[in-house]
C-alpha positions in Angstrom: 69.6 -44.9 -110.1 67.7 -43.1 -107.3 69.7 -42.3 -104.2 68.7 -40.7 -101.0 71.6 -39.9 -98.7 70.9 -38.7 -95.1 73.4 -36.8 -93.0 73.5 -34.7 -89.9 72.9 -37.3 -87.2 75.0 -37.5 -84.1 75.2 -37.7 -80.3 73.7 -34.8 -78.4 72.4 -34.1 -75.0 68.7 -33.7 -74.2 67.4 -30.3 -75.1 69.8 -29.8 -78.0 69.0 -29.4 -81.7 70.0 -31.2 -84.8 69.2 -30.7 -88.5 69.1 -33.8 -90.7 69.5 -33.5 -94.4 68.5 -35.9 -97.2 70.1 -35.3 -100.6 68.3 -36.9 -103.5 69.6 -37.8 -106.9 68.4 -39.8 -109.9 64.8 -38.5 -109.7 62.9 -35.4 -110.4 63.0 -34.3 -106.8 60.4 -31.5 -107.2 57.8 -34.1 -108.2 58.2 -36.3 -105.1 56.6 -36.0 -101.7 59.1 -36.7 -99.0 58.9 -38.2 -95.5 61.0 -38.9 -92.5 60.7 -42.1 -90.5 62.7 -43.4 -87.6 63.4 -46.8 -86.0 64.6 -47.2 -82.4 66.3 -50.4 -81.3 63.8 -53.2 -80.8 61.0 -51.1 -82.1 59.1 -50.9 -85.4 59.8 -48.1 -87.8 57.5 -45.1 -87.2 56.4 -42.1 -89.1 57.9 -38.8 -88.1 56.9 -36.1 -90.7 56.0 -35.6 -94.3 55.5 -32.9 -96.8 54.2 -32.6 -100.4 56.4 -32.0 -103.4 55.6 -28.3 -103.3 56.7 -28.1 -99.7 53.3 -27.7 -98.3 50.9 -30.1 -96.6 53.3 -30.8 -93.7 52.2 -33.4 -91.2 53.8 -34.6 -88.0 53.6 -37.4 -85.6 52.1 -36.3 -82.3 55.4 -37.2 -80.5 57.4 -34.6 -82.4 54.7 -31.9 -83.2 55.9 -28.5 -82.1 59.6 -29.7 -81.8 60.4 -30.9 -85.3 60.0 -29.2 -88.6 60.2 -30.7 -92.1 61.1 -28.5 -95.1 62.7 -28.8 -98.5 64.8 -26.9 -101.0 63.8 -28.1 -104.4 66.7 -26.2 -106.0 69.1 -28.3 -103.9 67.2 -31.6 -104.2 67.3 -31.7 -100.4 64.7 -32.3 -97.7 65.5 -31.4 -94.1 64.3 -32.3 -90.6 65.0 -29.6 -88.0 64.8 -31.3 -84.6 64.7 -29.1 -81.5 64.3 -29.8 -77.8 65.5 -33.4 -78.4 64.6 -36.0 -75.9 66.2 -39.4 -75.1 63.1 -41.1 -76.7 64.0 -39.5 -80.0 67.0 -41.8 -80.2 66.7 -43.8 -83.4 68.0 -44.3 -86.9 66.3 -41.7 -89.1 65.4 -42.4 -92.7 64.1 -40.2 -95.4 61.8 -41.6 -98.1 60.4 -40.4 -101.4 57.1 -41.1 -103.2 55.6 -39.9 -106.4 52.1 -40.2 -104.9 50.8 -40.7 -101.4 48.5 -43.6 -100.8 45.4 -44.0 -98.6 47.3 -42.9 -95.5 48.5 -39.6 -97.0 52.2 -40.4 -96.6 52.0 -41.6 -93.0 53.0 -45.2 -93.6 56.3 -46.6 -95.0 54.5 -48.7 -97.5 53.5 -45.6 -99.4 57.1 -44.7 -100.2 59.1 -46.0 -103.2 62.7 -45.0 -102.3 64.6 -44.9 -99.0 67.9 -43.7 -97.7 70.3 -45.7 -95.7 69.6 -43.8 -92.4 71.5 -41.6 -90.0 71.8 -42.3 -86.3 70.6 -39.8 -83.8 71.4 -40.5 -80.1 70.1 -38.2 -77.4 71.6 -38.6 -74.0 69.9 -37.6 -70.8 
């Protein structure tokens, strides 16, 4: 079956960097667009970043633009989220997701994704 497994979360101070990884199995990874979402306590899940199956067509939420970067290694069946200049408001559980085809929102909503990981906690202290 399809599995997405996130790793790389942790507790860091504001201004630090983290790199999240999402290892995929059970699907033809290079055929799937990927996205990262996050959910903070008491808040709804929100879009963070997405990219196409080729690695192009990256798009970011305004709140992370210029600080985060999404990229993938199709040879390793892995998508990454490089997070720099972390802020306390970035604290959340981060999820990766996979879809064979974006919907009307071009991959910016959770409903467009077929498969989800279990999430990894990122905590940024001030």
